Amino acid sequence: MATTIRDVARAAGVSQATVSRALSMPELVRADTRARVEAAARELGYRPNRAARGLITGRTGNLGLIVPDLANPFFASVVKGVQAAARAADHSVFIADTDEEAGAEVDLSRALSKQVDGLILCSPRAPDEELAAVGSDTTVVLMNRMAGERPSVTVDNADGMRQALEHLVALGHRRIAFVAGPRTSWSNAQRETGLRGTAEAGGVDLVHLGHFPPQFEGGVAAADLAVASGATAVIGYNDLVALGLLSRLGARGIPVPDAISVVGCDDIGMSAMNHPALTTVSVPKRSAGRATVGLLLSMLDAGAEAGPVHRELPTQLIVRDTTTVAPVSPTKGSTR
Amino acid sequence: MATTIRDVARAAGVSQATVSRALSMPELVRADTRARVEAAARELGYRPNRAARGLITGRTGNLGLIVPDLANPFFASVVKGVQAAARAADHSVFIADTDEEAGAEVDLSRALSKQVDGLILCSPRAPDEELAAVGSDTTVVLMNRMAGERPSVTVDNADGMRQALEHLVALGHRRIAFVAGPRTSWSNAQRETGLRGTAEAGGVDLVHLGHFPPQFEGGVAAADLAVASGATAVIGYNDLVALGLLSRLGARGIPVPDAISVVGCDDIGMSAMNHPALTTVSVPKRSAGRATVGLLLSMLDAGAEAGPVHRELPTQLIVRDTTTVAPVSPTKGSTR
DNA sequence: ATGAAAGCGCTAACAG
DNA sequence: CTGTTAGCGCTTTCAT
């Protein structure tokens, strides 16, 4: 068995309580006693059992994080941010991947709720009502999603889309397609809203292309529709989709951006590496992860309710190779 | 406060012990009692506190997973596999990302060791001696790395490299460069070994290119060296590196595979999506994750030592666009 | 088949 | 400043 607080107490010739104090509230114990305890602890390689401590303090020192798909670089970055921030605050993080299945979100939340101080639901797909059911056992913070009064950290999706659209309009595009992501994705809704508002104001024809999976394959599948729509530019729900678009356009021999411009969203690493490099809306993934942990931890420290909180992080358009002035002849003409 | 076993006991009119039994060893309690308990538990939404249970059973139901870099799609896949297998076995998983920093591996291991039944160290960079120090508190399994007698799950890196090299040789390549990954990476060593063995047997000039970070940037940085080496084909430590090679070669206007062939390793999603699609050695990432969890769990169930165990999974070359017959004129000639 | 009681490792009053 | 005592929520003898 691993060494317990009793072993240390015995070795240092003090009581368990003193060991506990010496280690967690050092100022409450005399210097020489503390020294003795610390020496004994070090010698025995003592590491307190956090689970046992949690049983009594009510704080486990653990956070839970639930994401739709770790294979999506967007979420991988978020996880990195969360994990780093948690570690800095001396917390550990449970990770769970729902595989884009909304039902699993609630199940996994429940499974984790008892072992964590707080739970971060990242881009949850479940409807508001189901989400509301989560969190009787633990503090819950939403990330990249808002629902009711739930505390949350989001990014300004609508503004990002505004920037993208205005950029395209400035280049002369007047008919622009949007390849929508998951129907149940909150950020997809936000992006559509931002797009619609800006399009109306700018007198732009906005073509809405069905809902596609937020992956490379989704973009591949959507590309032909985008071309057929007569749009001179197409915005993908996210970078993966935009990359899929580029791939399929390339395969058809449709030059980007000469025949059609393409814009993504998220700014995952791949976008800059792609050739041509993808114009995209940069989303502060790591920072959002860190901010969410910060919010969660501050709520926990505040003890009771601090009321509903919401933080929104800015987004920023990054112009790269895939956008340029609108082609003079309609896109259709350039297909073979 | 959340509902405890006492609440259920009270509601069902039985003792805590009976509730405990009814829930974890149903056959030891009369059917009608069990029904009453189950009803009460459901009604109150009772979920046992695993930490408390762990305190007495010694099993927490948690696994820990430490990886060098979540942003690397290779590890993201591994995590997905691990998480899925753990969930299937009703376990939760702690994730920790070391940011490719070897020192953090040991620290994080220690931090987690008390809260988990077992720890998976994926591709740890720390030297054997340091690794040996980990695991007095918990069961440790290595993944994608071997060290001493430690149980481990690996993939057949050497054979993968053999396949890649033989493929290139069959195409007529006789001078082939390898862009090495991290100096402290075990799989890098394996890959070099496999390459060297096959090269000697096949009479191939193998050019070893310094150590580069296992990322896109590493490949970008290595590309010019590869070209200057006069090799007609270059193998990247992993796909990220290979993709970086492709990018830089493209930027210099060196046609792939016409002037030089490129091969990667891992088969991350991106490789197939890239244009040209990358020839690579497929590594069973998800399966390896699952297998590691399986091994770990079986060790835990076996109770005592089951002796050293090692499982090796096969790798498979996937031929795509970036390899072809060796150019007749040396690569150098095609640079401008 | 069930209950009473002890105790996992730790912290939090409460004395002294 | 330090020791004693009482539990956190749960499982497990040991009785019955």
XYZ file of C-alpha atoms (C1' of nucleotides) in Angstrom:
704
model
C 0.000 0.000 0.000
C 1.090 3.524 -0.606
C 2.176 5.644 2.321
C -0.636 7.407 4.135
C -0.847 10.374 6.399
C -0.553 8.020 9.372
C 2.818 6.787 8.297
C 4.031 10.328 8.051
C 2.538 11.213 11.412
C 4.223 8.269 13.053
C 7.552 9.008 11.426
C 7.422 12.643 12.456
C 6.157 11.869 15.934
C 3.043 14.017 15.605
C -0.651 13.481 15.038
C -2.331 13.080 11.671
C -3.988 16.422 12.140
C -0.652 18.130 12.471
C 0.611 16.499 9.328
C -2.499 17.617 7.516
C -2.047 21.163 8.743
C 1.659 21.300 8.118
C 1.020 20.374 4.534
C -2.042 22.401 3.659
C -1.979 25.318 6.099
C 1.718 25.659 6.964
C 1.301 28.909 8.866
C -0.724 27.173 11.529
C 2.119 25.016 12.680
C 5.418 25.827 14.346
C 8.370 26.051 12.026
C 10.372 23.204 13.498
C 7.383 20.868 13.631
C 6.589 21.709 10.061
C 10.155 20.977 9.080
C 9.993 17.589 10.746
C 6.746 16.755 9.016
C 7.970 17.883 5.658
C 11.130 15.864 6.060
C 9.191 12.745 6.952
C 6.765 13.277 4.107
C 9.543 13.684 1.617
C 11.426 10.716 2.932
C 8.427 8.444 2.670
C 7.398 9.867 -0.666
C 4.044 10.805 0.734
C 1.391 12.050 -1.714
C -1.987 12.846 -0.222
C -4.925 10.878 -1.543
C -7.066 13.505 -3.215
C -10.101 11.305 -3.344
C -10.082 10.917 0.415
C -9.568 14.601 0.853
C -12.362 15.353 -1.565
C -14.695 13.179 0.427
C -14.530 15.616 3.262
C -13.720 18.954 1.654
C -16.178 18.498 -1.140
C -13.528 19.499 -3.643
C -11.923 16.818 -5.738
C -9.491 18.979 -7.636
C -10.805 17.449 -10.835
C -12.472 19.000 -13.833
C -14.428 17.250 -16.548
C -14.396 18.130 -20.212
C -16.790 16.761 -22.791
C -16.206 17.347 -26.494
C -17.924 16.101 -29.646
C -14.835 14.828 -31.424
C -11.213 14.794 -30.415
C -10.149 13.998 -33.947
C -11.273 17.466 -34.937
C -8.228 19.714 -34.482
C -10.472 22.463 -33.229
C -11.403 20.452 -30.175
C -7.910 19.115 -29.755
C -6.731 22.713 -29.329
C -9.482 23.456 -26.880
C -8.505 20.450 -24.839
C -4.906 21.592 -24.790
C -5.985 24.974 -23.477
C -8.220 23.474 -20.848
C -5.641 20.996 -19.745
C -2.914 23.607 -19.460
C -5.069 25.971 -17.444
C -6.241 23.172 -15.196
C -2.724 22.030 -14.576
C -1.633 25.554 -13.731
C -4.364 25.582 -11.112
C -3.285 22.178 -9.852
C -6.337 20.420 -11.172
C -6.648 17.267 -13.241
C -9.030 16.844 -16.116
C -11.283 14.027 -17.168
C -11.810 13.918 -20.895
C -14.757 12.425 -22.734
C -15.465 12.263 -26.441
C -19.079 11.831 -27.523
C -18.328 11.057 -31.156
C -20.749 13.795 -32.202
C -23.579 11.902 -30.545
C -25.794 14.269 -28.591
C -27.219 11.617 -26.313
C -23.815 10.694 -24.962
C -23.307 14.217 -23.663
C -25.856 13.834 -20.932
C -24.794 10.311 -20.034
C -21.159 11.209 -19.789
C -21.966 14.309 -17.792
C -23.787 12.255 -15.270
C -21.050 9.687 -15.111
C -18.472 12.349 -14.384
C -20.481 14.713 -12.253
C -19.705 12.977 -8.982
C -15.981 12.930 -9.498
C -15.421 16.510 -10.517
C -15.753 19.970 -9.072
C -17.001 21.268 -12.357
C -17.839 20.219 -15.852
C -17.120 21.914 -19.150
C -19.427 21.039 -21.991
C -17.734 22.061 -25.200
C -19.997 22.651 -28.203
C -22.713 20.384 -26.864
C -25.219 19.280 -29.499
C -28.026 18.387 -27.113
C -31.101 20.633 -27.005
C -31.441 23.216 -24.249
C -33.936 21.152 -22.251
C -31.631 18.169 -22.003
C -28.721 20.384 -21.139
C -30.750 21.913 -18.344
C -31.060 18.476 -16.772
C -27.309 18.226 -16.353
C -25.624 19.807 -13.421
C -27.653 19.163 -10.328
C -24.618 17.361 -8.978
C -21.937 19.706 -10.123
C -21.129 23.109 -11.534
C -21.457 23.258 -15.287
C -19.997 25.751 -17.723
C -20.748 25.808 -21.398
C -18.168 26.513 -24.002
C -18.932 27.513 -27.554
C -22.626 27.350 -26.747
C -25.204 29.292 -24.834
C -28.291 27.852 -23.210
C -30.618 29.558 -20.781
C -28.810 31.185 -17.898
C -25.949 28.737 -17.981
C -22.554 30.365 -17.542
C -20.640 30.161 -20.769
C -17.642 31.163 -22.796
C -18.165 31.725 -26.483
C -16.471 33.346 -29.428
C -18.007 36.001 -31.582
C -19.038 33.796 -34.465
C -21.427 36.273 -35.953
C -18.795 38.944 -36.123
C -16.331 36.555 -37.657
C -18.795 35.773 -40.401
C -19.445 39.481 -40.839
C -15.747 40.045 -41.393
C -15.576 37.209 -43.871
C -18.585 38.350 -45.803
C -17.549 41.963 -45.912
C -14.164 40.902 -47.161
C -15.771 38.986 -49.988
C -18.141 41.840 -50.785
C -15.230 44.241 -50.904
C -13.654 41.963 -53.466
C -16.750 42.208 -55.613
C -18.587 39.015 -54.730
C -22.368 39.341 -54.776
C -23.554 35.757 -54.679
C -22.056 33.791 -51.834
C -22.775 30.280 -50.610
C -22.576 28.997 -47.054
C -22.040 25.314 -46.379
C -23.861 24.775 -43.113
C -22.614 22.509 -40.343
C -24.577 20.287 -37.960
C -28.206 21.249 -37.546
C -27.829 21.032 -33.777
C -24.666 23.070 -33.597
C -25.116 26.342 -31.773
C -22.142 27.941 -33.438
C -23.527 26.988 -36.814
C -26.702 28.869 -35.970
C -24.648 31.849 -34.842
C -22.666 31.828 -38.017
C -25.768 31.675 -40.154
C -27.270 34.557 -38.242
C -24.189 36.706 -38.648
C -24.084 35.897 -42.312
C -27.742 36.619 -42.938
C -27.615 39.954 -41.178
C -24.569 41.113 -43.065
C -25.845 39.791 -46.378
C -29.094 41.721 -46.110
C -27.320 44.908 -45.180
C -24.887 44.505 -48.038
C -27.338 43.414 -50.672
C -25.703 40.027 -51.098
C -27.350 36.870 -52.384
C -26.692 34.323 -49.668
C -27.107 30.718 -50.741
C -27.671 28.269 -47.919
C -26.328 24.814 -48.591
C -27.995 22.025 -46.596
C -26.468 20.665 -43.416
C -23.219 18.777 -43.751
C -21.055 16.929 -41.257
C -18.399 19.293 -39.894
C -15.649 17.329 -41.548
C -13.506 17.174 -44.620
C -15.978 14.795 -46.221
C -18.758 17.277 -45.630
C -16.916 19.840 -47.694
C -16.168 17.342 -50.423
C -19.838 16.494 -50.604
C -20.904 20.128 -50.685
C -18.499 21.388 -53.326
C -20.520 20.486 -56.381
C -23.618 22.105 -54.942
C -21.655 25.243 -54.271
C -20.427 25.356 -57.856
C -23.889 24.671 -59.247
C -25.349 27.439 -57.124
C -23.584 29.989 -59.241
C -21.914 31.531 -56.222
C -18.527 33.151 -56.827
C -17.460 32.497 -53.264
C -18.259 29.873 -50.666
C -17.868 29.934 -46.930
C -17.486 26.644 -45.125
C -18.927 25.983 -41.684
C -15.395 25.311 -40.530
C -11.921 24.764 -41.894
C -12.319 21.046 -42.295
C -15.310 21.654 -44.532
C -13.485 24.380 -46.428
C -10.535 22.069 -46.952
C -12.927 19.461 -48.294
C -14.326 22.045 -50.661
C -10.847 22.885 -51.896
C -10.060 19.247 -52.432
C -13.110 18.562 -54.514
C -12.771 21.770 -56.476
C -9.191 20.854 -57.214
C -10.217 17.403 -58.355
C -12.695 18.960 -60.771
C -10.064 21.308 -62.068
C -11.859 24.390 -60.857
C -9.182 26.902 -59.926
C -9.331 28.537 -56.510
C -9.517 31.421 -56.077
C -9.656 32.283 -59.775
C -12.968 30.646 -60.450
C -14.342 30.618 -56.959
C -13.181 31.933 -53.591
C -13.226 29.830 -50.441
C -13.298 30.843 -46.794
C -13.185 28.661 -43.705
C -13.606 29.188 -40.005
C -11.564 28.203 -36.903
C -8.059 28.591 -38.248
C -6.884 25.120 -37.423
C -3.224 24.536 -38.126
C -3.889 22.740 -41.347
C -5.415 25.802 -43.002
C -2.167 27.680 -43.114
C -0.317 24.591 -44.267
C -2.655 23.830 -47.099
C -1.806 24.838 -50.607
C -3.388 27.210 -51.445
C -3.444 28.520 -47.886
C -6.981 28.943 -46.640
C -8.513 32.306 -45.835
C -10.308 31.759 -42.566
C -11.739 33.273 -39.445
C -9.414 32.736 -36.558
C -11.003 31.536 -33.349
C -9.036 31.672 -30.081
C -9.303 27.994 -29.283
C -6.643 27.659 -26.614
C -7.612 30.938 -24.980
C -11.225 29.950 -24.932
C -10.255 26.747 -23.188
C -8.222 28.650 -20.655
C -10.940 31.230 -20.143
C -13.505 28.537 -19.536
C -11.382 26.928 -16.875
C -10.884 30.357 -15.338
C -14.581 31.002 -15.258
C -15.319 27.605 -13.795
C -12.696 27.907 -11.112
C -13.824 31.386 -10.145
C -17.374 30.134 -9.826
C -16.233 27.330 -7.589
C -14.300 29.727 -5.403
C -17.184 32.147 -5.236
C -18.985 29.315 -3.524
C -22.618 30.221 -4.073
C -24.073 31.511 -7.309
C -22.369 34.523 -8.774
C -25.291 34.872 -11.128
C -25.174 34.009 -14.804
C -21.893 34.824 -16.447
C -20.965 34.991 -20.055
C -17.690 35.786 -21.723
C -17.343 36.286 -25.414
C -13.962 36.225 -27.141
C -13.272 38.055 -30.395
C -12.657 36.406 -33.739
C -10.421 37.658 -36.506
C -10.432 37.169 -40.246
C -7.154 35.903 -41.664
C -6.796 36.549 -45.360
C -4.753 34.000 -47.254
C -4.599 32.528 -50.745
C -8.109 31.285 -51.295
C -9.936 34.559 -51.745
C -9.639 37.124 -54.487
C -11.737 39.411 -56.651
C -14.887 37.878 -58.037
C -14.436 36.210 -61.408
C -15.991 38.218 -64.218
C -17.659 35.232 -65.796
C -19.927 33.106 -63.612
C -18.311 30.104 -61.960
C -20.326 27.670 -64.022
C -18.507 28.818 -67.108
C -15.157 27.712 -65.785
C -16.136 24.111 -65.186
C -15.183 21.810 -67.957
C -25.962 17.811 -1.355
C -26.302 14.935 -3.741
C -28.206 11.865 -2.646
C -26.136 9.290 -0.804
C -26.534 5.640 -0.089
C -28.166 6.543 3.210
C -30.972 8.390 1.525
C -31.671 5.381 -0.601
C -31.491 3.070 2.383
C -33.951 5.199 4.295
C -36.310 5.475 1.353
C -36.251 1.734 0.757
C -36.494 0.916 4.431
C -33.318 -1.129 4.473
C -29.767 -0.696 5.673
C -26.950 0.902 3.734
C -25.328 -2.479 3.461
C -28.332 -3.880 1.687
C -28.424 -1.023 -0.750
C -24.779 -1.549 -1.466
C -25.318 -5.228 -2.073
C -28.468 -4.804 -4.107
C -26.583 -2.543 -6.432
C -23.261 -4.262 -6.790
C -23.972 -7.896 -5.988
C -27.648 -8.302 -6.854
C -27.672 -12.070 -6.420
C -27.011 -11.736 -2.732
C -30.292 -10.033 -2.010
C -33.889 -11.192 -2.251
C -35.680 -10.202 -5.414
C -38.344 -8.044 -3.815
C -35.868 -6.209 -1.612
C -33.693 -5.591 -4.582
C -36.657 -4.222 -6.488
C -37.474 -1.848 -3.680
C -33.913 -0.627 -3.494
C -33.635 -0.175 -7.221
C -36.879 1.757 -7.287
C -35.744 4.052 -4.509
C -32.380 4.556 -6.136
C -33.925 5.442 -9.455
C -36.441 7.747 -7.853
C -33.811 9.666 -5.966
C -31.459 9.679 -8.902
C -28.824 7.980 -6.821
C -25.354 7.669 -8.315
C -22.730 6.078 -6.122
C -19.712 8.182 -5.262
C -16.871 6.346 -6.915
C -14.236 8.148 -4.930
C -15.721 6.904 -1.689
C -16.007 3.431 -3.068
C -12.466 3.551 -4.286
C -11.285 4.474 -0.854
C -12.279 1.070 0.384
C -12.089 -1.182 -2.674
C -8.840 0.247 -3.878
C -10.247 0.621 -7.369
C -11.184 4.063 -8.559
C -12.542 3.158 -11.950
C -10.268 5.774 -13.451
C -7.469 5.518 -15.957
C -4.807 8.083 -16.712
C -3.393 8.849 -20.123
C -0.339 10.970 -20.760
C 0.549 12.088 -24.273
C 3.213 14.403 -25.683
C 0.912 16.587 -27.770
C -2.813 16.507 -28.275
C -2.547 18.836 -31.237
C -0.838 16.034 -33.114
C -3.627 14.094 -34.849
C -1.787 10.882 -34.163
C -2.240 11.298 -30.440
C -5.744 12.621 -30.829
C -6.674 9.324 -32.445
C -4.985 7.351 -29.743
C -6.911 9.269 -27.128
C -10.152 8.532 -28.925
C -9.355 4.841 -28.892
C -8.395 4.854 -25.260
C -11.399 6.849 -24.239
C -13.805 4.617 -26.143
C -12.370 1.434 -24.691
C -12.358 2.880 -21.213
C -15.935 3.959 -21.515
C -16.963 0.532 -22.741
C -15.410 -0.865 -19.573
C -17.163 1.757 -17.471
C -14.009 3.629 -16.672
C -13.226 7.318 -16.912
C -9.988 8.728 -18.206
C -7.761 11.517 -17.038
C -5.887 13.167 -19.848
C -2.626 15.031 -19.615
C -0.592 16.694 -22.327
C 3.103 17.238 -21.680
C 3.716 19.555 -24.616
C 6.578 17.323 -25.728
C 8.399 18.061 -22.512
C 9.914 14.890 -21.091
C 10.148 16.168 -17.554
C 6.434 16.729 -17.323
C 5.779 13.056 -17.938
C 7.095 11.998 -14.588
C 5.469 14.872 -12.720
C 2.088 14.285 -14.267
C 2.357 10.588 -13.651
C 2.936 11.174 -10.015
C 0.110 13.661 -9.809
C -2.305 11.191 -11.302
C -1.040 7.974 -9.813
C -3.133 8.185 -6.688
C -6.374 8.801 -8.473
C -6.215 6.067 -11.057
C -6.138 2.301 -11.222
C -3.656 2.434 -14.028
C -1.661 4.799 -16.136
C -0.948 4.749 -19.851
C 2.169 6.550 -20.952
C 1.893 7.148 -24.648
C 5.141 7.706 -26.529
C 6.948 8.922 -23.440
C 10.146 10.812 -24.190
C 11.782 10.348 -20.805
C 14.782 8.008 -20.525
C 14.284 4.485 -19.231
C 15.664 5.253 -15.787
C 13.184 8.033 -15.163
C 10.365 5.939 -16.480
C 11.319 3.177 -14.085
C 10.730 5.549 -11.205
C 7.091 5.943 -12.147
C 4.561 3.413 -11.043
C 5.231 2.494 -7.467
C 1.774 3.800 -6.702
C -0.078 2.430 -9.667
C 0.005 0.067 -12.589
C 1.721 1.493 -15.626
C 1.496 0.429 -19.235
C 3.574 1.887 -22.015
C 2.221 2.589 -25.418
C 4.351 3.151 -28.483
C 7.431 2.607 -26.380
C 9.260 -0.185 -24.662
C 11.392 0.143 -21.556
C 12.771 -2.625 -19.424
C 10.173 -5.154 -18.408
C 7.344 -2.664 -18.509
C 4.181 -4.036 -20.125
C 3.597 -2.290 -23.409
C 1.689 -2.063 -26.634
C 3.594 -1.027 -29.702
C 3.263 -1.078 -33.453
C 5.710 -2.677 -35.806
C 7.550 0.462 -36.823
C 10.537 -1.339 -38.223
C 8.394 -3.442 -40.501
C 6.495 -0.379 -41.660
C 9.740 1.259 -42.649
C 10.831 -1.923 -44.346
C 7.682 -1.873 -46.448
C 8.192 1.763 -47.325
C 11.793 1.309 -48.264
C 11.208 -1.814 -50.321
C 8.455 0.003 -52.154
C 10.838 2.788 -53.019
C 13.565 0.370 -54.018
C 11.147 -1.485 -56.257
C 10.456 1.829 -57.959
C 14.132 2.241 -58.655
C 15.242 4.564 -55.869
C 18.765 3.945 -54.641
C 19.502 7.013 -52.580
C 16.864 7.688 -49.951
C 16.765 10.242 -47.158
C 15.122 9.875 -43.761
C 14.062 12.949 -41.831
C 14.461 11.857 -38.226
C 12.053 12.831 -35.435
C 12.810 13.611 -31.794
C 16.073 12.232 -30.524
C 14.310 10.842 -27.471
C 11.494 9.222 -29.396
C 11.515 5.461 -29.140
C 9.527 5.005 -32.299
C 11.995 7.185 -34.142
C 14.760 4.843 -33.078
C 12.700 1.869 -34.207
C 12.073 3.444 -37.544
C 15.728 4.204 -38.055
C 16.641 0.658 -37.171
C 14.134 -0.807 -39.588
C 15.351 1.499 -42.286
C 19.011 0.792 -41.727
C 18.527 -2.948 -41.777
C 16.533 -2.900 -44.970
C 18.834 -0.401 -46.633
C 21.898 -2.526 -46.026
C 20.203 -5.632 -47.301
C 18.991 -3.818 -50.378
C 22.151 -1.924 -51.164
C 20.507 1.437 -50.661
C 22.215 4.672 -49.729
C 20.378 5.847 -46.657
C 20.834 9.512 -45.823
C 20.084 10.431 -42.243
C 18.803 13.964 -41.821
C 19.347 15.451 -38.352
C 16.612 15.449 -35.729
C 13.584 17.581 -36.412
C 10.494 18.369 -34.398
C 7.742 15.887 -35.293
C 5.654 18.615 -36.841
C 4.820 20.268 -40.098
C 7.482 22.872 -39.448
C 10.036 20.155 -38.992
C 9.339 18.904 -42.471
C 9.473 22.388 -43.913
C 12.848 22.892 -42.325
C 14.178 19.564 -43.560
C 13.065 19.794 -47.175
C 15.999 21.726 -48.515
C 18.448 19.371 -46.874
C 16.661 16.450 -48.421
C 16.918 17.988 -51.861
C 20.568 18.896 -51.396
C 21.344 15.359 -50.305
C 20.738 14.154 -53.795
C 18.183 11.614 -52.623
C 15.445 10.727 -55.084
C 13.053 9.871 -52.286
C 12.593 11.044 -48.747
C 10.820 9.409 -45.832
C 9.505 11.626 -43.082
C 9.491 10.612 -39.445
C 5.732 11.043 -39.516
C 2.985 12.423 -41.734
C 3.193 15.891 -40.297
C 6.844 16.049 -41.263
C 6.102 14.576 -44.685
C 3.387 17.149 -45.232
C 5.842 19.853 -44.304
C 8.267 18.430 -46.842
C 5.607 18.512 -49.525
C 4.755 22.071 -48.683
C 8.297 23.323 -48.962
C 9.006 21.307 -52.068
C 5.900 22.770 -53.629
C 6.975 26.262 -52.691
C 10.296 25.695 -54.406
C 8.584 24.379 -57.477
C 10.058 20.930 -57.130
C 7.467 18.508 -58.460
C 6.444 15.571 -56.298
C 6.715 12.758 -57.130
C 8.307 13.566 -60.477
C 11.492 15.036 -59.073
C 11.413 13.429 -55.678
C 9.193 10.910 -53.916
C 7.864 11.433 -50.410
C 6.641 8.950 -47.832
C 5.180 9.585 -44.405
C 4.218 7.482 -41.441
C 1.094 7.213 -39.230
C -1.611 7.751 -41.830
C -3.309 10.620 -40.084
C -6.479 11.791 -41.806
C -4.786 14.711 -43.406
C -2.487 12.546 -45.501
C -5.282 11.212 -47.644
C -6.820 14.651 -47.958
C -3.669 16.339 -49.078
C -3.053 17.008 -52.696
C -1.069 15.116 -53.797
C -2.239 12.390 -51.429
C 0.597 11.156 -49.260
C 2.004 7.655 -49.461
C 2.360 6.572 -45.883
C 2.660 3.736 -43.431
C -0.628 3.180 -41.704
C -0.461 2.737 -37.958
C -3.485 1.380 -36.064
C -3.860 4.327 -33.713
C -7.337 3.718 -32.383
C -6.779 -0.016 -32.073
C -3.538 0.515 -30.261
C -5.370 2.737 -27.814
C -8.030 0.123 -27.308
C -5.492 -2.647 -26.978
C -3.576 -0.733 -24.363
C -6.672 -0.235 -22.281
C -7.428 -3.924 -22.667
C -3.978 -4.879 -21.490
C -4.127 -2.502 -18.566
C -7.524 -3.701 -17.457
C -6.549 -7.333 -17.719
C -3.499 -6.662 -15.600
C -5.628 -5.009 -12.978
C -8.023 -7.911 -12.938
C -5.232 -10.426 -12.765
C -4.452 -8.781 -9.457
C -0.835 -9.668 -8.958
C 1.849 -9.588 -11.612
C 1.115 -11.523 -14.747
C 4.714 -11.068 -15.739
C 5.902 -8.714 -18.441
C 3.544 -8.452 -21.381
C 4.048 -6.982 -24.778
C 1.719 -6.681 -27.716
C 2.824 -5.502 -31.103
C 0.355 -4.418 -33.755
C 1.089 -4.580 -37.469
C 1.630 -1.614 -39.755
C 0.728 -1.342 -43.405
C 2.093 0.704 -46.254
C -0.512 2.744 -48.114
C 0.611 3.797 -51.550
C -0.790 7.077 -52.788
C 0.258 9.918 -55.067
C 3.581 10.962 -53.665
C 5.729 8.036 -54.750
C 6.695 6.959 -58.215
C 9.648 5.659 -60.201
C 12.937 7.341 -59.508
C 13.683 10.338 -61.693
C 16.354 9.630 -64.287
C 18.274 12.818 -63.615
C 19.353 13.542 -60.062
C 17.034 15.709 -57.984
C 19.545 18.510 -57.776
C 19.138 19.128 -61.453
C 15.505 20.014 -61.103
C 16.025 22.855 -58.687
C 16.172 26.245 -60.270
C -30.968 -12.560 3.475
C -30.120 -8.563 6.165
C -28.256 -5.298 9.797
C -24.582 -3.363 12.896
C -20.258 -1.804 13.077
C -15.716 -0.904 11.588
C -12.793 1.633 8.733
C -10.593 3.293 3.842
C -7.395 8.351 4.081
C -8.227 12.503 5.118
C -9.842 17.202 7.273
C -12.476 20.042 10.528
C -14.208 21.366 14.703
C -13.108 21.450 19.447
C -10.422 21.254 23.275
C -6.526 22.093 25.659
C 0.301 25.467 18.488
C -1.145 20.545 18.705
C -3.870 16.310 19.836
C -8.561 14.123 20.061
C -12.717 13.129 17.997
C -15.984 12.769 14.545
C -17.221 11.843 10.282
C -17.223 12.388 4.473
C -19.846 7.937 1.378
C -19.086 3.674 0.747
C -18.013 -1.575 1.304
C -17.173 -5.409 4.050
C -16.635 -8.556 7.867
C -19.325 -10.484 11.406
C -23.388 -11.509 13.491
C -28.025 -12.779 13.387
